[in-house]
């Protein structure tokens, strides 16, 4: 997703920015640069909440482009409170309908 300059400025100014399912898909060069710009503008001024199924130790590789990945991780990982969740999916536990399985006849 390519964002306009004013969209990046708005993201930089919100009090809490939530990035949900971070790094589920590979990032493009433009996405990496946009993210770095937003994180740089927010650093030490606003809160950013990031959820990911990728362990933080693998973020650098998943982000790609080593120098930009270094900068992004430096602004996020080293100044963060890490909460690691364990256990099964809450969506499965809270599901109303029983799981449907396919049977062969």
Tab-separated table of N, CA, C and O in Angstrom:
chain	number	residue	atom	x	y	z
A	1	UNK	N	0.836	-1.165	0.000
A	1	UNK	CA	0.000	0.000	0.000
A	1	UNK	C	0.890	1.240	0.000
A	1	UNK	O	1.779	1.364	0.816
A	2	UNK	N	0.668	2.129	-0.904
A	2	UNK	CA	1.416	3.370	-0.987
A	2	UNK	C	0.566	4.469	-0.352
A	2	UNK	O	-0.590	4.662	-0.715
A	3	UNK	N	1.147	5.181	0.593
A	3	UNK	CA	0.423	6.225	1.302
A	3	UNK	C	0.871	7.601	0.845
A	3	UNK	O	2.037	7.819	0.537
A	4	UNK	N	-0.055	8.530	0.827
A	4	UNK	CA	0.250	9.921	0.498
A	4	UNK	C	0.985	10.549	1.685
A	4	UNK	O	0.896	10.080	2.809
A	5	UNK	N	1.664	11.652	1.407
A	5	UNK	CA	2.380	12.370	2.462
A	5	UNK	C	1.459	12.765	3.611
A	5	UNK	O	1.824	12.622	4.769
A	6	UNK	N	0.249	13.261	3.298
A	6	UNK	CA	-0.647	13.684	4.380
A	6	UNK	C	-1.147	12.496	5.189
A	6	UNK	O	-1.408	12.617	6.379
A	7	UNK	N	-1.266	11.326	4.577
A	7	UNK	CA	-1.665	10.124	5.313
A	7	UNK	C	-0.552	9.714	6.272
A	7	UNK	O	-0.819	9.330	7.416
A	8	UNK	N	0.693	9.791	5.826
A	8	UNK	CA	1.823	9.467	6.696
A	8	UNK	C	1.883	10.436	7.871
A	8	UNK	O	2.135	10.033	9.008
A	9	UNK	N	1.639	11.706	7.611
A	9	UNK	CA	1.651	12.715	8.676
A	9	UNK	C	0.544	12.452	9.689
A	9	UNK	O	0.762	12.585	10.900
A	10	UNK	N	-0.638	12.046	9.229
A	10	UNK	CA	-1.747	11.734	10.140
A	10	UNK	C	-1.413	10.523	10.999
A	10	UNK	O	-1.699	10.510	12.202
A	11	UNK	N	-0.811	9.496	10.396
A	11	UNK	CA	-0.424	8.312	11.169
A	11	UNK	C	0.616	8.657	12.229
A	11	UNK	O	0.614	8.096	13.323
A	12	UNK	N	1.501	9.553	11.882
A	12	UNK	CA	2.542	9.950	12.826
A	12	UNK	C	1.978	10.689	14.027
A	12	UNK	O	2.569	10.672	15.104
A	13	UNK	N	0.813	11.307	13.887
A	13	UNK	CA	0.255	12.158	14.940
A	13	UNK	C	-0.764	11.478	15.847
A	13	UNK	O	-1.089	12.020	16.907
A	14	UNK	N	-1.306	10.320	15.465
A	14	UNK	CA	-2.305	9.684	16.330
A	14	UNK	C	-1.654	9.278	17.649
A	14	UNK	O	-0.470	8.954	17.704
A	15	UNK	N	-2.436	9.305	18.733
A	15	UNK	CA	-1.844	9.030	20.046
A	15	UNK	C	-1.426	7.567	20.204
A	15	UNK	O	-0.406	7.275	20.826
A	16	UNK	N	-2.214	6.637	19.650
A	16	UNK	CA	-1.851	5.213	19.689
A	16	UNK	C	-2.089	4.633	18.300
A	16	UNK	O	-3.212	4.658	17.796
A	17	UNK	N	-1.035	4.122	17.706
A	17	UNK	CA	-1.117	3.483	16.389
A	17	UNK	C	-1.026	1.980	16.598
A	17	UNK	O	-0.124	1.503	17.286
A	18	UNK	N	-1.967	1.232	16.018
A	18	UNK	CA	-1.972	-0.225	16.144
A	18	UNK	C	-1.672	-0.836	14.788
A	18	UNK	O	-2.395	-0.594	13.816
A	19	UNK	N	-0.608	-1.627	14.735
A	19	UNK	CA	-0.253	-2.389	13.533
A	19	UNK	C	-0.565	-3.850	13.843
A	19	UNK	O	0.172	-4.505	14.580
A	20	UNK	N	-1.663	-4.333	13.309
A	20	UNK	CA	-2.131	-5.689	13.602
A	20	UNK	C	-1.645	-6.648	12.523
A	20	UNK	O	-1.602	-6.307	11.346
A	21	UNK	N	-1.268	-7.855	12.920
A	21	UNK	CA	-0.779	-8.892	12.004
A	21	UNK	C	0.430	-8.409	11.203
A	21	UNK	O	0.541	-8.642	10.002
A	22	UNK	N	1.343	-7.749	11.873
A	22	UNK	CA	2.560	-7.211	11.267
A	22	UNK	C	3.384	-8.329	10.633
A	22	UNK	O	3.583	-9.376	11.226
A	23	UNK	N	3.816	-8.106	9.430
A	23	UNK	CA	4.705	-8.988	8.658
A	23	UNK	C	4.067	-10.310	8.225
A	23	UNK	O	4.775	-11.285	7.985
A	24	UNK	N	2.747	-10.333	8.077
A	24	UNK	CA	2.124	-11.547	7.541
A	24	UNK	C	2.466	-11.742	6.071
A	24	UNK	O	2.503	-12.863	5.583
A	25	UNK	N	2.707	-10.639	5.377
A	25	UNK	CA	3.087	-10.691	3.962
A	25	UNK	C	4.404	-9.927	3.797
A	25	UNK	O	4.703	-9.027	4.582
A	26	UNK	N	5.184	-10.273	2.792
A	26	UNK	CA	6.441	-9.550	2.558
A	26	UNK	C	6.184	-8.061	2.318
A	26	UNK	O	5.180	-7.679	1.728
A	27	UNK	N	7.093	-7.235	2.798
A	27	UNK	CA	6.964	-5.785	2.626
A	27	UNK	C	7.645	-5.350	1.332
A	27	UNK	O	8.695	-5.858	0.975
A	28	UNK	N	7.034	-4.382	0.665
A	28	UNK	CA	7.665	-3.791	-0.513
A	28	UNK	C	8.641	-2.715	-0.034
A	28	UNK	O	8.613	-2.294	1.130
A	29	UNK	N	9.478	-2.238	-0.936
A	29	UNK	CA	10.426	-1.195	-0.586
A	29	UNK	C	9.698	0.068	-0.133
A	29	UNK	O	10.085	0.699	0.855
A	30	UNK	N	8.634	0.433	-0.820
A	30	UNK	CA	7.866	1.628	-0.463
A	30	UNK	C	7.251	1.456	0.928
A	30	UNK	O	7.269	2.388	1.748
A	31	UNK	N	6.699	0.283	1.221
A	31	UNK	CA	6.101	0.032	2.538
A	31	UNK	C	7.149	0.136	3.642
A	31	UNK	O	6.877	0.711	4.703
A	32	UNK	N	8.334	-0.416	3.407
A	32	UNK	CA	9.412	-0.321	4.401
A	32	UNK	C	9.767	1.133	4.678
A	32	UNK	O	9.911	1.553	5.822
A	33	UNK	N	9.928	1.909	3.617
A	33	UNK	CA	10.314	3.314	3.772
A	33	UNK	C	9.204	4.131	4.447
A	33	UNK	O	9.486	4.973	5.302
A	34	UNK	N	7.950	3.865	4.086
A	34	UNK	CA	6.830	4.555	4.728
A	34	UNK	C	6.764	4.215	6.215
A	34	UNK	O	6.567	5.095	7.064
A	35	UNK	N	6.919	2.939	6.542
A	35	UNK	CA	6.877	2.523	7.940
A	35	UNK	C	7.998	3.188	8.725
A	35	UNK	O	7.780	3.688	9.832
A	36	UNK	N	9.193	3.204	8.163
A	36	UNK	CA	10.318	3.848	8.839
A	36	UNK	C	10.026	5.326	9.089
A	36	UNK	O	10.277	5.841	10.185
A	37	UNK	N	9.463	6.000	8.115
A	37	UNK	CA	9.147	7.422	8.268
A	37	UNK	C	8.142	7.643	9.391
A	37	UNK	O	8.310	8.533	10.232
A	38	UNK	N	7.090	6.825	9.428
A	38	UNK	CA	6.076	6.961	10.472
A	38	UNK	C	6.686	6.667	11.846
A	38	UNK	O	6.474	7.411	12.806
A	39	UNK	N	7.446	5.584	11.947
A	39	UNK	CA	8.042	5.224	13.232
A	39	UNK	C	9.039	6.275	13.706
A	39	UNK	O	9.126	6.570	14.902
A	40	UNK	N	9.785	6.839	12.771
A	40	UNK	CA	10.737	7.896	13.121
A	40	UNK	C	9.998	9.106	13.682
A	40	UNK	O	10.405	9.679	14.695
A	41	UNK	N	8.910	9.492	13.045
A	41	UNK	CA	8.134	10.643	13.507
A	41	UNK	C	7.479	10.395	14.871
A	41	UNK	O	7.255	11.330	15.636
A	42	UNK	N	7.159	9.131	15.171
A	42	UNK	CA	6.476	8.784	16.403
A	42	UNK	C	7.441	8.492	17.554
A	42	UNK	O	7.042	8.476	18.710
A	43	UNK	N	8.692	8.251	17.257
A	43	UNK	CA	9.651	7.786	18.261
A	43	UNK	C	9.710	8.725	19.469
A	43	UNK	O	9.873	9.929	19.330
A	44	UNK	N	9.538	8.158	20.636
A	44	UNK	CA	9.580	8.870	21.918
A	44	UNK	C	8.488	9.920	22.095
A	44	UNK	O	8.577	10.764	22.982
A	45	UNK	N	7.464	9.907	21.247
A	45	UNK	CA	6.386	10.883	21.398
A	45	UNK	C	5.012	10.224	21.492
A	45	UNK	O	4.099	10.805	22.068
A	46	UNK	N	4.845	9.038	20.908
A	46	UNK	CA	3.536	8.372	20.840
A	46	UNK	C	3.708	6.877	21.026
A	46	UNK	O	4.796	6.331	20.864
A	47	UNK	N	2.611	6.209	21.311
A	47	UNK	CA	2.629	4.759	21.496
A	47	UNK	C	2.263	4.038	20.210
A	47	UNK	O	1.373	4.468	19.481
A	48	UNK	N	2.955	2.933	19.974
A	48	UNK	CA	2.660	2.072	18.830
A	48	UNK	C	2.519	0.652	19.348
A	48	UNK	O	3.400	0.154	20.047
A	49	UNK	N	1.402	0.019	19.041
A	49	UNK	CA	1.146	-1.363	19.441
A	49	UNK	C	1.269	-2.215	18.187
A	49	UNK	O	0.624	-1.935	17.169
A	50	UNK	N	2.101	-3.246	18.263
A	50	UNK	CA	2.305	-4.116	17.106
A	50	UNK	C	1.987	-5.551	17.515
A	50	UNK	O	2.502	-6.045	18.514
A	51	UNK	N	1.111	-6.196	16.739
A	51	UNK	CA	0.846	-7.614	16.947
A	51	UNK	C	1.410	-8.365	15.750
A	51	UNK	O	1.339	-7.891	14.617
A	52	UNK	N	1.994	-9.515	16.036
A	52	UNK	CA	2.594	-10.306	14.962
A	52	UNK	C	2.688	-11.757	15.379
A	52	UNK	O	2.874	-12.062	16.553
A	53	UNK	N	2.572	-12.623	14.408
A	53	UNK	CA	2.802	-14.039	14.654
A	53	UNK	C	4.271	-14.383	14.438
A	53	UNK	O	4.697	-15.498	14.720
A	54	UNK	N	5.032	-13.420	13.937
A	54	UNK	CA	6.460	-13.601	13.690
A	54	UNK	C	7.220	-13.170	14.944
A	54	UNK	O	7.029	-12.039	15.406
A	55	UNK	N	8.067	-14.029	15.505
A	55	UNK	CA	8.856	-13.625	16.682
A	55	UNK	C	9.746	-12.424	16.347
A	55	UNK	O	10.261	-12.316	15.231
A	56	UNK	N	9.931	-11.531	17.305
A	56	UNK	CA	10.725	-10.325	17.059
A	56	UNK	C	12.140	-10.654	16.572
A	56	UNK	O	12.700	-9.898	15.792
A	57	UNK	N	12.697	-11.776	16.994
A	57	UNK	CA	14.050	-12.135	16.547
A	57	UNK	C	14.099	-12.399	15.038
A	57	UNK	O	15.168	-12.365	14.442
A	58	UNK	N	12.946	-12.613	14.402
A	58	UNK	CA	12.889	-12.860	12.957
A	58	UNK	C	12.419	-11.648	12.159
A	58	UNK	O	12.302	-11.713	10.947
A	59	UNK	N	12.117	-10.547	12.825
A	59	UNK	CA	11.602	-9.371	12.131
A	59	UNK	C	12.604	-8.805	11.131
A	59	UNK	O	12.229	-8.406	10.042
A	60	UNK	N	13.853	-8.736	11.521
A	60	UNK	CA	14.869	-8.138	10.652
A	60	UNK	C	14.866	-8.820	9.288
A	60	UNK	O	14.805	-8.166	8.241
A	61	UNK	N	14.903	-10.134	9.294
A	61	UNK	CA	14.898	-10.891	8.042
A	61	UNK	C	13.580	-10.722	7.304
A	61	UNK	O	13.552	-10.565	6.080
A	62	UNK	N	12.466	-10.734	8.026
A	62	UNK	CA	11.139	-10.620	7.394
A	62	UNK	C	10.923	-9.248	6.775
A	62	UNK	O	10.252	-9.131	5.747
A	63	UNK	N	11.478	-8.212	7.378
A	63	UNK	CA	11.343	-6.864	6.822
A	63	UNK	C	12.121	-6.758	5.517
A	63	UNK	O	11.661	-6.159	4.560
A	64	UNK	N	13.292	-7.364	5.461
A	64	UNK	CA	14.123	-7.286	4.265
A	64	UNK	C	14.917	-5.989	4.242
A	64	UNK	O	14.782	-5.143	5.125
A	65	UNK	N	15.756	-5.812	3.216
A	65	UNK	CA	16.586	-4.606	3.074
A	65	UNK	C	17.242	-4.260	4.406
A	65	UNK	O	16.701	-3.498	5.220
A	66	UNK	N	18.411	-4.802	4.626
A	66	UNK	CA	19.094	-4.771	5.917
A	66	UNK	C	19.168	-3.399	6.580
A	66	UNK	O	18.894	-3.275	7.779
A	67	UNK	N	19.543	-2.376	5.846
A	67	UNK	CA	19.712	-1.063	6.489
A	67	UNK	C	18.377	-0.500	6.974
A	67	UNK	O	18.297	0.091	8.061
A	68	UNK	N	17.321	-0.682	6.203
A	68	UNK	CA	16.004	-0.193	6.634
A	68	UNK	C	15.471	-1.064	7.766
A	68	UNK	O	14.884	-0.555	8.724
A	69	UNK	N	15.680	-2.371	7.688
A	69	UNK	CA	15.256	-3.275	8.760
A	69	UNK	C	15.959	-2.907	10.066
A	69	UNK	O	15.329	-2.907	11.135
A	70	UNK	N	17.254	-2.580	10.001
A	70	UNK	CA	17.992	-2.133	11.193
A	70	UNK	C	17.322	-0.915	11.806
A	70	UNK	O	17.108	-0.850	13.022
A	71	UNK	N	17.001	0.060	10.974
A	71	UNK	CA	16.412	1.307	11.457
A	71	UNK	C	15.025	1.073	12.062
A	71	UNK	O	14.702	1.623	13.121
A	72	UNK	N	14.198	0.263	11.400
A	72	UNK	CA	12.851	-0.029	11.912
A	72	UNK	C	12.943	-0.759	13.245
A	72	UNK	O	12.308	-0.366	14.228
A	73	UNK	N	13.743	-1.823	13.298
A	73	UNK	CA	13.873	-2.607	14.531
A	73	UNK	C	14.452	-1.761	15.665
A	73	UNK	O	14.044	-1.896	16.819
A	74	UNK	N	15.403	-0.883	15.335
A	74	UNK	CA	16.002	-0.020	16.347
A	74	UNK	C	14.953	0.880	16.986
A	74	UNK	O	14.988	1.148	18.186
A	75	UNK	N	14.002	1.337	16.207
A	75	UNK	CA	12.970	2.243	16.727
A	75	UNK	C	11.828	1.506	17.428
A	75	UNK	O	11.064	2.119	18.169
A	76	UNK	N	11.726	0.202	17.205
A	76	UNK	CA	10.618	-0.550	17.790
A	76	UNK	C	11.084	-1.514	18.882
A	76	UNK	O	10.664	-1.412	20.036
A	77	UNK	N	11.929	-2.433	18.543
A	77	UNK	CA	12.265	-3.549	19.428
A	77	UNK	C	13.011	-3.109	20.682
A	77	UNK	O	12.731	-3.597	21.781
A	78	UNK	N	13.932	-2.172	20.570
A	78	UNK	CA	14.788	-1.813	21.701
A	78	UNK	C	14.119	-0.888	22.699
A	78	UNK	O	14.667	-0.616	23.754
A	79	UNK	N	12.946	-0.423	22.390
A	79	UNK	CA	12.230	0.497	23.277
A	79	UNK	C	10.809	-0.018	23.508
A	79	UNK	O	9.862	0.752	23.522
A	80	UNK	N	10.688	-1.348	23.665
A	80	UNK	CA	9.356	-1.965	23.683
A	80	UNK	C	9.112	-2.778	24.945
A	80	UNK	O	10.044	-3.217	25.621
A	81	UNK	N	7.846	-2.984	25.213
A	81	UNK	CA	7.400	-3.947	26.215
A	81	UNK	C	6.880	-5.137	25.415
A	81	UNK	O	5.904	-5.000	24.672
A	82	UNK	N	7.516	-6.272	25.544
A	82	UNK	CA	7.151	-7.455	24.769
A	82	UNK	C	6.225	-8.348	25.581
A	82	UNK	O	6.524	-8.700	26.719
A	83	UNK	N	5.087	-8.689	24.987
A	83	UNK	CA	4.129	-9.609	25.608
A	83	UNK	C	3.992	-10.798	24.670
A	83	UNK	O	3.558	-10.645	23.530
A	84	UNK	N	4.385	-11.959	25.149
A	84	UNK	CA	4.298	-13.168	24.334
A	84	UNK	C	3.106	-13.996	24.814
A	84	UNK	O	3.016	-14.334	25.996
A	85	UNK	N	2.200	-14.272	23.907
A	85	UNK	CA	1.015	-15.065	24.236
A	85	UNK	C	1.267	-16.523	23.879
A	85	UNK	O	1.933	-16.823	22.894
A	86	UNK	N	0.704	-17.395	24.671
A	86	UNK	CA	0.845	-18.833	24.425
A	86	UNK	C	-0.546	-19.460	24.415
A	86	UNK	O	-1.497	-18.880	24.915
A	87	UNK	N	-0.619	-20.642	23.846
A	87	UNK	CA	-1.891	-21.345	23.845
A	87	UNK	C	-2.565	-21.300	22.496
A	87	UNK	O	-2.055	-20.717	21.543
A	88	UNK	N	-3.715	-21.913	22.438
A	88	UNK	CA	-4.471	-22.004	21.196
A	88	UNK	C	-5.168	-20.714	20.824
A	88	UNK	O	-5.191	-19.751	21.580
A	89	UNK	N	-5.746	-20.724	19.661
A	89	UNK	CA	-6.451	-19.565	19.131
A	89	UNK	C	-7.718	-19.286	19.940
A	89	UNK	O	-8.542	-20.175	20.159
A	90	UNK	N	-7.879	-18.035	20.368
A	90	UNK	CA	-9.096	-17.648	21.086
A	90	UNK	C	-10.303	-17.678	20.148
A	90	UNK	O	-11.429	-17.877	20.589
A	91	UNK	N	-10.074	-17.470	18.864
A	91	UNK	CA	-11.185	-17.538	17.913
A	91	UNK	C	-11.779	-18.946	17.886
A	91	UNK	O	-12.992	-19.108	17.812
A	92	UNK	N	-10.920	-19.957	17.949
A	92	UNK	CA	-11.418	-21.335	17.971
A	92	UNK	C	-12.147	-21.616	19.276
A	92	UNK	O	-13.194	-22.249	19.286
A	93	UNK	N	-11.601	-21.130	20.373
A	93	UNK	CA	-12.209	-21.382	21.676
A	93	UNK	C	-13.562	-20.708	21.811
A	93	UNK	O	-14.455	-21.221	22.473
A	94	UNK	N	-13.726	-19.548	21.176
A	94	UNK	CA	-14.968	-18.793	21.289
A	94	UNK	C	-15.941	-19.065	20.148
A	94	UNK	O	-17.004	-18.468	20.097
A	95	UNK	N	-15.597	-19.956	19.258
A	95	UNK	CA	-16.438	-20.243	18.096
A	95	UNK	C	-17.807	-20.759	18.536
A	95	UNK	O	-17.926	-21.563	19.455
A	96	UNK	N	-18.845	-20.277	17.868
A	96	UNK	CA	-20.214	-20.687	18.192
A	96	UNK	C	-20.500	-22.061	17.580
A	96	UNK	O	-21.020	-22.956	18.222
A	97	UNK	N	-20.151	-22.223	16.317
A	97	UNK	CA	-20.411	-23.484	15.619
A	97	UNK	C	-19.267	-24.454	15.865
A	97	UNK	O	-18.109	-24.049	15.944
A	98	UNK	N	-19.581	-25.742	15.992
A	98	UNK	CA	-18.508	-26.729	16.134
A	98	UNK	C	-17.676	-26.774	14.864
A	98	UNK	O	-18.140	-26.417	13.783
A	99	UNK	N	-16.429	-27.212	15.019
A	99	UNK	CA	-15.568	-27.310	13.845
A	99	UNK	C	-16.157	-28.302	12.855
A	99	UNK	O	-16.669	-29.355	13.218
A	100	UNK	N	-16.118	-27.953	11.600
A	100	UNK	CA	-16.631	-28.808	10.562
A	100	UNK	C	-15.455	-29.553	9.956
A	100	UNK	O	-14.452	-28.952	9.569
A	101	UNK	N	-15.582	-30.861	9.878
A	101	UNK	CA	-14.535	-31.665	9.254
A	101	UNK	C	-15.110	-32.360	8.044
A	101	UNK	O	-16.281	-32.745	8.011
A	102	UNK	N	-14.275	-32.494	7.060
A	102	UNK	CA	-14.708	-33.146	5.825
A	102	UNK	C	-14.525	-34.649	5.984
A	102	UNK	O	-13.495	-35.125	6.452
A	103	UNK	N	-15.537	-35.411	5.611
A	103	UNK	CA	-15.447	-36.866	5.677
A	103	UNK	C	-15.543	-37.456	4.297
A	103	UNK	O	-16.264	-36.952	3.432
A	104	UNK	N	-14.804	-38.492	4.071
A	104	UNK	CA	-14.840	-39.180	2.779
A	104	UNK	C	-15.814	-40.337	2.882
A	104	UNK	O	-15.873	-41.050	3.866
A	105	UNK	N	-16.623	-40.516	1.834
A	105	UNK	CA	-17.598	-41.621	1.843
A	105	UNK	C	-17.269	-42.613	0.764
A	105	UNK	O	-16.584	-42.396	-0.151
